[in-house]
Amino acid sequence: MTEPTTPTPTRTLRSGVEIPQFGFGVFQIPPEQTEAAVLDAIRAGYRHIDGAQGYRNEREVHRAIARSGVDPAEVFFTDKLGNAYLEYDEARRAIDESVALAGDKQIDLFLLHWPLPTVRDFMVVWRAITAAFDDGAFRAIGVSNFHAPHLERLFAESDHHPDVNQIELHPYLTQAALRAFDAEHDIVTEAWSPIAQGLVLADPVVRAVAAESGRTPAQVVLRWHLQLGNVVFPRSTSPHRIRENLGAVAGADLSADQMARLSALDRGQRTGGDPDTFRFTH
Ligand SMILES: NC(=O)c1ccc[n+]([C@@H]2O[C@H](COP(=O)([O-])OP(=O)(O)OC[C@H]3O[C@@H](n4cnc5c(N)ncnc54)[C@H](OP(=O)(O)O)[C@@H]3O)[C@@H](O)[C@H]2O)c1
C-alpha cells in the first residue's frame, strides 16, 4: 500500500470530528467502475470518500475500502440520504440499509442531500437523521444544498446543529455570502463540483495562474479551495488525474493576488440545480 507523501490537511468539525479537507467524489461513477476508482484513489493517498445513496454505488465504495489494506477507520466516508424519502419511517429504513451496507465501518458523516422545499418538509427527514445519529449510526451529521433560510429553520426547530453544509462552489460560483453564513454558525463548507465538472479549467485566468505557479489548471482551482478553507472531493476515473488532483495539497500557497484573481471569476453560474426549486427525487 502506497502511503500518502504529503499529509492531507484536516478541518475540525464543531462536534470535534476531524475531516480530511481533500477527498474523492463518486457521483456519476457507474457501479461497475466504482471499486477500481476508489481503490486507485486510496492507493494514491486519498483518505476521504464522498458518497450518497443516490449515487447507487455505496456497496462498491465499501468493498473498495474493505479491500484497500488501509484500516477502514482511517478512510473518512460520507453518505447522504436519497431524495426519494419524504417521510420519517422510510428515511429511517433507508438509513438502516446504508448502515448495514457499511458493515463494521462506521459512517463518518451523514448528510441530508437536498432540502427539496417544493416536495417535502425537510425537517421530517432531518429528524430521521438526528435520531439515527443519537443511536450511534454516524460520527457527525450535516446538510447539503441548504441556503441560509433553510439553515435558519433548522436552527429554530432542531436541537441538532449541522456540522457541514455541502454546496456547489467553484470559481464561477464562489458563494461568498453562504460561506460567510456557514462560518458564522460554525458550519464547515464543503464544495461540490469543485472544478465545475471541468468547465473552469479552460478559463484564461485559471490557465495564467497555472502557468505562473507551475501547477495544472485543476491543481490551481483545488488549491484555491483549500486556501479558502473549503473541503473538496474532485471526481475522476482516470488514474492519472486522480493523482494530479491530489497534488493540490502539496507545494507553495497561491499568492493573495492569485487568490483574488480566481475569486473575481464569480459569475453566479450553477452547473447543477438551485436548492430552492430543485425537485429531483431519485
Ligand atoms: N451534494 C450534492 O448535491 C452534490 C452534487 C454534485 C456533486 N457532489 C459531490 O462532489 C463531487 C465532485 O463533483 P462532480 O463529480 O460533480 O464534479 P468535479 O469533481 O467538479 O468534476 C469531475 C469531472 O472533471 C473531470 N476531471 C477531474 N479531474 C480533472 C483534471 N485534473 N483535469 C481535467 N478534467 C478533470 C472528470 O473527468 P475524468 O473522470 O475523465 O477525469 C469529471 O468529468 C461528486 O463526485 C460528489 O461526491 C455533490
Short mmCIF file of C-alpha atoms and ligand atoms in Angstrom, two decimals:
data_model
loop_
_atom_site.label_atom_id
_atom_site.label_comp_id
_atom_site.label_asym_id
_atom_site.label_seq_id
_atom_site.Cartn_x
_atom_site.Cartn_y
_atom_site.Cartn_z
CA MET A 1 0.00 0.00 0.00
CA THR A 2 1.34 3.41 -1.01
CA GLU A 3 1.37 5.88 1.84
CA PRO A 4 0.42 9.50 1.17
CA THR A 5 3.56 11.54 0.51
CA THR A 6 2.07 14.83 1.68
CA PRO A 7 -0.33 14.68 4.62
CA THR A 8 -3.83 15.88 3.73
CA PRO A 9 -4.84 18.91 5.82
CA THR A 10 -7.84 18.41 8.09
CA ARG A 11 -10.59 20.59 9.49
CA THR A 12 -12.17 20.02 12.88
CA LEU A 13 -15.95 19.99 12.84
CA ARG A 14 -17.98 21.64 15.60
CA SER A 15 -18.65 18.17 17.04
CA GLY A 16 -14.90 17.59 17.38
CA VAL A 17 -14.68 15.09 14.50
CA GLU A 18 -11.70 15.67 12.21
CA ILE A 19 -12.38 15.63 8.47
CA PRO A 20 -9.69 15.39 5.76
CA GLN A 21 -10.00 18.58 3.72
CA PHE A 22 -9.29 16.75 0.46
CA GLY A 23 -11.23 13.71 -0.71
CA PHE A 24 -12.63 11.78 -3.66
CA GLY A 25 -16.19 12.11 -5.04
CA VAL A 26 -18.07 9.19 -6.60
CA PHE A 27 -21.08 10.94 -8.20
CA GLN A 28 -21.82 9.53 -11.70
CA ILE A 29 -19.19 6.79 -11.42
CA PRO A 30 -21.01 3.68 -12.70
CA PRO A 31 -21.15 0.90 -10.07
CA GLU A 32 -19.00 -1.38 -12.23
CA GLN A 33 -16.18 1.21 -12.24
CA THR A 34 -16.53 2.40 -8.65
CA GLU A 35 -14.49 -0.23 -6.80
CA ALA A 36 -11.48 0.26 -9.10
CA ALA A 37 -11.67 4.07 -8.95
CA VAL A 38 -11.95 4.17 -5.14
CA LEU A 39 -9.16 1.60 -4.72
CA ASP A 40 -6.98 3.69 -7.00
CA ALA A 41 -7.77 6.84 -5.03
CA ILE A 42 -6.95 5.18 -1.69
CA ARG A 43 -3.68 3.81 -3.14
CA ALA A 44 -2.82 7.32 -4.37
CA GLY A 45 -3.27 8.63 -0.81
CA TYR A 46 -6.90 9.82 -0.56
CA ARG A 47 -8.43 9.18 2.87
CA HIS A 48 -11.90 10.65 2.35
CA ILE A 49 -14.68 9.37 0.05
CA ASP A 50 -17.83 11.41 -0.62
CA GLY A 51 -20.74 9.13 -1.49
CA ALA A 52 -24.53 9.16 -1.45
CA GLN A 53 -27.46 6.74 -1.53
CA GLY A 54 -28.49 8.41 -4.79
CA TYR A 55 -25.17 7.58 -6.49
CA ARG A 56 -26.15 3.89 -6.34
CA ASN A 57 -22.58 2.74 -5.69
CA GLU A 58 -22.37 2.56 -1.88
CA ARG A 59 -21.80 -1.20 -1.95
CA GLU A 60 -18.83 -0.82 -4.32
CA VAL A 61 -17.31 2.02 -2.25
CA HIS A 62 -17.44 -0.14 0.88
CA ARG A 63 -15.95 -3.09 -0.98
CA ALA A 64 -13.03 -0.91 -2.10
CA ILE A 65 -12.46 0.43 1.44
CA ALA A 66 -12.54 -3.12 2.84
CA ARG A 67 -10.07 -4.41 0.22
CA SER A 68 -7.71 -1.43 0.26
CA GLY A 69 -5.46 -2.72 3.02
CA VAL A 70 -5.94 0.59 4.90
CA ASP A 71 -7.67 0.50 8.29
CA PRO A 72 -11.31 1.41 7.41
CA ALA A 73 -11.33 3.80 10.37
CA GLU A 74 -8.69 5.86 8.53
CA VAL A 75 -10.88 6.39 5.46
CA PHE A 76 -13.44 9.10 6.16
CA PHE A 77 -16.72 8.16 4.47
CA THR A 78 -19.65 10.49 3.86
CA ASP A 79 -23.09 9.22 2.84
CA LYS A 80 -26.28 11.17 2.05
CA LEU A 81 -29.99 10.44 2.35
CA GLY A 82 -31.65 9.73 -1.01
CA ASN A 83 -34.11 12.31 -2.30
CA ALA A 84 -36.84 9.69 -2.71
CA TYR A 85 -37.59 9.65 1.02
CA LEU A 86 -40.23 12.11 2.10
CA GLU A 87 -41.45 10.54 5.37
CA TYR A 88 -39.73 9.71 8.66
CA ASP A 89 -40.17 5.92 8.60
CA GLU A 90 -38.95 5.41 5.04
CA ALA A 91 -35.95 7.65 5.75
CA ARG A 92 -35.08 5.60 8.85
CA ARG A 93 -35.32 2.39 6.83
CA ALA A 94 -33.05 3.81 4.11
CA ILE A 95 -30.54 4.90 6.76
CA ASP A 96 -30.59 1.42 8.31
CA GLU A 97 -29.83 -0.06 4.87
CA SER A 98 -26.80 2.24 4.44
CA VAL A 99 -25.56 1.35 7.92
CA ALA A 100 -25.92 -2.36 7.08
CA LEU A 101 -24.02 -1.90 3.80
CA ALA A 102 -21.18 -0.19 5.70
CA GLY A 103 -20.77 -3.31 7.88
CA ASP A 104 -18.13 -2.79 10.57
CA LYS A 105 -17.19 0.61 9.14
CA GLN A 106 -18.98 3.46 10.91
CA ILE A 107 -20.30 6.11 8.51
CA ASP A 108 -18.31 9.19 9.47
CA LEU A 109 -20.68 11.85 8.18
CA PHE A 110 -24.29 11.60 7.01
CA LEU A 111 -25.97 14.44 5.13
CA LEU A 112 -29.47 15.46 4.13
CA HIS A 113 -28.74 15.60 0.37
CA TRP A 114 -31.22 18.26 -0.85
CA PRO A 115 -33.85 20.28 1.03
CA LEU A 116 -36.47 19.83 -1.79
CA PRO A 117 -38.72 22.55 -0.26
CA THR A 118 -41.30 22.21 -3.05
CA VAL A 119 -41.62 18.45 -2.49
CA ARG A 120 -41.47 17.74 1.27
CA ASP A 121 -40.94 19.13 4.74
CA PHE A 122 -37.19 18.62 5.13
CA MET A 123 -37.49 18.80 8.95
CA VAL A 124 -39.24 15.41 8.87
CA VAL A 125 -36.26 13.66 7.28
CA TRP A 126 -33.74 15.71 9.28
CA ARG A 127 -35.35 14.21 12.41
CA ALA A 128 -34.80 10.72 10.99
CA ILE A 129 -31.10 11.59 10.55
CA THR A 130 -30.75 13.09 14.03
CA ALA A 131 -32.49 10.08 15.62
CA ALA A 132 -30.08 7.71 13.85
CA PHE A 133 -27.17 9.90 14.98
CA ASP A 134 -28.41 9.69 18.58
CA ASP A 135 -28.46 5.90 18.16
CA GLY A 136 -24.76 5.98 17.17
CA ALA A 137 -25.14 5.37 13.43
CA PHE A 138 -22.76 8.20 12.41
CA ARG A 139 -19.91 10.22 13.90
CA ALA A 140 -21.27 13.51 12.53
CA ILE A 141 -24.25 14.88 10.59
CA GLY A 142 -24.89 17.77 8.26
CA VAL A 143 -26.81 19.09 5.29
CA SER A 144 -26.23 19.72 1.61
CA ASN A 145 -27.61 22.37 -0.73
CA PHE A 146 -29.02 24.42 2.14
CA HIS A 147 -29.46 28.16 1.68
CA ALA A 148 -29.35 30.44 4.72
CA PRO A 149 -33.17 30.43 5.23
CA HIS A 150 -33.20 26.60 5.20
CA LEU A 151 -30.47 26.62 7.85
CA GLU A 152 -32.32 29.27 9.91
CA ARG A 153 -35.32 26.93 10.04
CA LEU A 154 -33.13 24.04 11.15
CA PHE A 155 -31.60 26.16 13.94
CA ALA A 156 -35.08 27.20 15.12
CA GLU A 157 -36.67 23.75 15.08
CA SER A 158 -33.92 21.23 15.90
CA ASP A 159 -31.66 20.61 18.88
CA HIS A 160 -29.03 19.24 16.48
CA HIS A 161 -26.65 21.59 14.70
CA PRO A 162 -25.29 20.54 11.28
CA ASP A 163 -21.51 20.14 11.18
CA VAL A 164 -21.22 20.83 7.43
CA ASN A 165 -23.11 22.33 4.51
CA GLN A 166 -22.11 20.80 1.18
CA ILE A 167 -22.90 23.21 -1.69
CA GLU A 168 -22.00 23.81 -5.32
CA LEU A 169 -18.90 26.01 -5.20
CA HIS A 170 -16.15 26.80 -7.73
CA PRO A 171 -14.59 29.95 -9.25
CA TYR A 172 -17.73 30.62 -11.35
CA LEU A 173 -19.96 30.29 -8.23
CA THR A 174 -17.91 31.43 -5.24
CA GLN A 175 -20.82 31.55 -2.76
CA ALA A 176 -19.14 34.24 -0.62
CA ALA A 177 -22.31 35.11 1.34
CA LEU A 178 -23.26 31.50 2.11
CA ARG A 179 -19.68 30.61 3.05
CA ALA A 180 -19.66 33.53 5.49
CA PHE A 181 -23.06 32.47 6.91
CA ASP A 182 -21.80 28.89 7.39
CA ALA A 183 -18.64 30.13 9.12
CA GLU A 184 -20.62 32.46 11.39
CA HIS A 185 -22.63 29.41 12.54
CA ASP A 186 -19.65 27.09 12.98
CA ILE A 187 -20.54 25.04 9.92
CA VAL A 188 -17.75 23.82 7.62
CA THR A 189 -18.45 24.47 3.93
CA GLU A 190 -17.87 21.59 1.55
CA ALA A 191 -17.57 22.45 -2.16
CA TRP A 192 -19.25 20.11 -4.63
CA SER A 193 -18.27 20.10 -8.32
CA PRO A 194 -15.11 21.94 -7.20
CA ILE A 195 -13.83 22.26 -10.78
CA ALA A 196 -17.37 22.78 -12.15
CA GLN A 197 -17.11 19.34 -13.81
CA GLY A 198 -14.14 20.65 -15.81
CA LEU A 199 -15.81 23.87 -17.02
CA VAL A 200 -13.47 26.29 -15.23
CA LEU A 201 -10.25 24.60 -16.39
CA ALA A 202 -10.15 26.38 -19.75
CA ASP A 203 -10.62 29.82 -18.21
CA PRO A 204 -7.77 32.19 -19.23
CA VAL A 205 -7.24 33.40 -15.64
CA VAL A 206 -7.04 29.82 -14.33
CA ARG A 207 -4.59 28.96 -17.10
CA ALA A 208 -2.49 32.07 -16.39
CA VAL A 209 -2.26 31.26 -12.66
CA ALA A 210 -1.37 27.67 -13.57
CA ALA A 211 1.49 28.86 -15.79
CA GLU A 212 2.73 31.27 -13.09
CA SER A 213 2.68 28.68 -10.32
CA GLY A 214 3.91 25.60 -12.19
CA ARG A 215 0.67 23.75 -11.44
CA THR A 216 -2.03 22.32 -13.69
CA PRO A 217 -5.35 24.22 -14.01
CA ALA A 218 -7.14 21.62 -11.84
CA GLN A 219 -4.45 21.87 -9.14
CA VAL A 220 -4.75 25.66 -9.13
CA VAL A 221 -8.52 25.59 -8.64
CA LEU A 222 -8.32 22.87 -5.96
CA ARG A 223 -5.55 24.81 -4.17
CA TRP A 224 -7.77 27.93 -4.23
CA HIS A 225 -10.46 25.88 -2.44
CA LEU A 226 -8.03 24.57 0.19
CA GLN A 227 -6.70 28.05 0.95
CA LEU A 228 -10.28 29.34 1.34
CA GLY A 229 -10.87 26.56 3.89
CA ASN A 230 -13.33 24.55 1.77
CA VAL A 231 -13.49 20.77 1.99
CA VAL A 232 -13.24 19.34 -1.57
CA PHE A 233 -13.56 15.93 -3.25
CA PRO A 234 -12.97 16.10 -7.01
CA ARG A 235 -14.07 13.08 -9.00
CA SER A 236 -12.13 11.31 -11.73
CA THR A 237 -11.99 7.83 -13.18
CA SER A 238 -8.57 8.49 -14.71
CA PRO A 239 -5.66 7.13 -12.59
CA HIS A 240 -3.51 9.99 -13.90
CA ARG A 241 -5.99 12.74 -12.97
CA ILE A 242 -6.74 11.12 -9.59
CA ARG A 243 -3.05 11.68 -8.75
CA GLU A 244 -2.82 15.06 -10.45
CA ASN A 245 -5.72 16.38 -8.35
CA LEU A 246 -4.24 15.17 -5.05
CA GLY A 247 -1.10 17.13 -5.97
CA ALA A 248 -3.05 20.26 -4.97
CA VAL A 249 -2.33 19.55 -1.29
CA ALA A 250 1.44 19.84 -1.81
CA GLY A 251 3.67 22.79 -2.66
CA ALA A 252 3.59 26.52 -2.08
CA ASP A 253 0.50 28.61 -1.45
CA LEU A 254 -1.06 30.70 -4.20
CA SER A 255 -0.37 34.39 -3.58
CA ALA A 256 -3.03 36.78 -2.28
CA ASP A 257 -3.15 38.32 -5.76
CA GLN A 258 -3.65 34.93 -7.44
CA MET A 259 -6.39 34.03 -4.92
CA ALA A 260 -8.15 37.35 -5.60
CA ARG A 261 -7.99 36.92 -9.38
CA LEU A 262 -9.56 33.45 -9.10
CA SER A 263 -12.28 34.67 -6.72
CA ALA A 264 -13.05 37.54 -9.14
CA LEU A 265 -14.19 34.96 -11.74
CA ASP A 266 -17.50 34.61 -9.87
CA ARG A 267 -20.48 34.96 -12.20
CA GLY A 268 -23.14 33.13 -10.19
CA GLN A 269 -23.10 30.24 -12.64
CA ARG A 270 -24.61 26.97 -11.44
CA THR A 271 -23.87 23.67 -13.16
CA GLY A 272 -26.50 21.90 -11.02
CA GLY A 273 -29.93 22.69 -9.59
CA ASP A 274 -30.96 25.67 -7.48
CA PRO A 275 -31.80 24.35 -3.98
CA ASP A 276 -34.99 26.45 -3.79
CA THR A 277 -36.52 24.88 -6.88
CA PHE A 278 -34.65 21.60 -7.42
CA ARG A 279 -37.13 18.69 -7.18
CA PHE A 280 -35.22 15.67 -8.50
CA THR A 281 -36.25 12.66 -6.41
CA HIS A 282 -34.13 9.57 -7.06
N1 LIG B 1 -24.27 17.32 -2.66
C1 LIG B 1 -24.57 17.37 -3.94
O1 LIG B 1 -25.72 17.69 -4.33
C2 LIG B 1 -23.52 17.06 -4.95
C3 LIG B 1 -23.74 17.36 -6.31
C4 LIG B 1 -22.70 17.09 -7.22
C5 LIG B 1 -21.52 16.56 -6.77
N2 LIG B 1 -21.34 16.24 -5.44
C6 LIG B 1 -20.09 15.64 -4.93
O2 LIG B 1 -18.98 16.39 -5.43
C7 LIG B 1 -18.08 15.51 -6.11
C8 LIG B 1 -17.32 16.25 -7.20
O3 LIG B 1 -18.22 16.90 -8.09
P1 LIG B 1 -18.51 16.34 -9.58
O4 LIG B 1 -18.27 14.91 -9.62
O5 LIG B 1 -19.86 16.84 -9.97
O6 LIG B 1 -17.51 17.17 -10.50
P2 LIG B 1 -15.98 17.67 -10.45
O7 LIG B 1 -15.19 16.92 -9.46
O8 LIG B 1 -16.04 19.16 -10.36
O9 LIG B 1 -15.51 17.30 -11.93
C9 LIG B 1 -15.46 15.96 -12.38
C10 LIG B 1 -15.23 15.97 -13.89
O10 LIG B 1 -13.99 16.64 -14.17
C11 LIG B 1 -13.09 15.75 -14.85
N3 LIG B 1 -11.78 15.94 -14.22
C12 LIG B 1 -11.40 15.56 -12.97
N4 LIG B 1 -10.13 15.93 -12.73
C13 LIG B 1 -9.69 16.54 -13.86
C14 LIG B 1 -8.45 17.11 -14.21
N5 LIG B 1 -7.43 17.13 -13.37
N6 LIG B 1 -8.33 17.65 -15.46
C15 LIG B 1 -9.38 17.62 -16.33
N7 LIG B 1 -10.58 17.10 -16.04
C16 LIG B 1 -10.73 16.54 -14.81
C17 LIG B 1 -13.64 14.35 -14.64
O11 LIG B 1 -13.39 13.56 -15.79
P3 LIG B 1 -12.47 12.21 -15.72
O12 LIG B 1 -13.21 11.22 -14.87
O13 LIG B 1 -12.39 11.79 -17.16
O14 LIG B 1 -11.14 12.60 -15.15
C18 LIG B 1 -15.13 14.60 -14.49
O15 LIG B 1 -15.75 14.65 -15.77
C19 LIG B 1 -19.05 14.42 -6.63
O16 LIG B 1 -18.39 13.29 -7.14
C20 LIG B 1 -19.89 14.21 -5.42
O17 LIG B 1 -19.20 13.43 -4.45
C21 LIG B 1 -22.33 16.50 -4.53
#
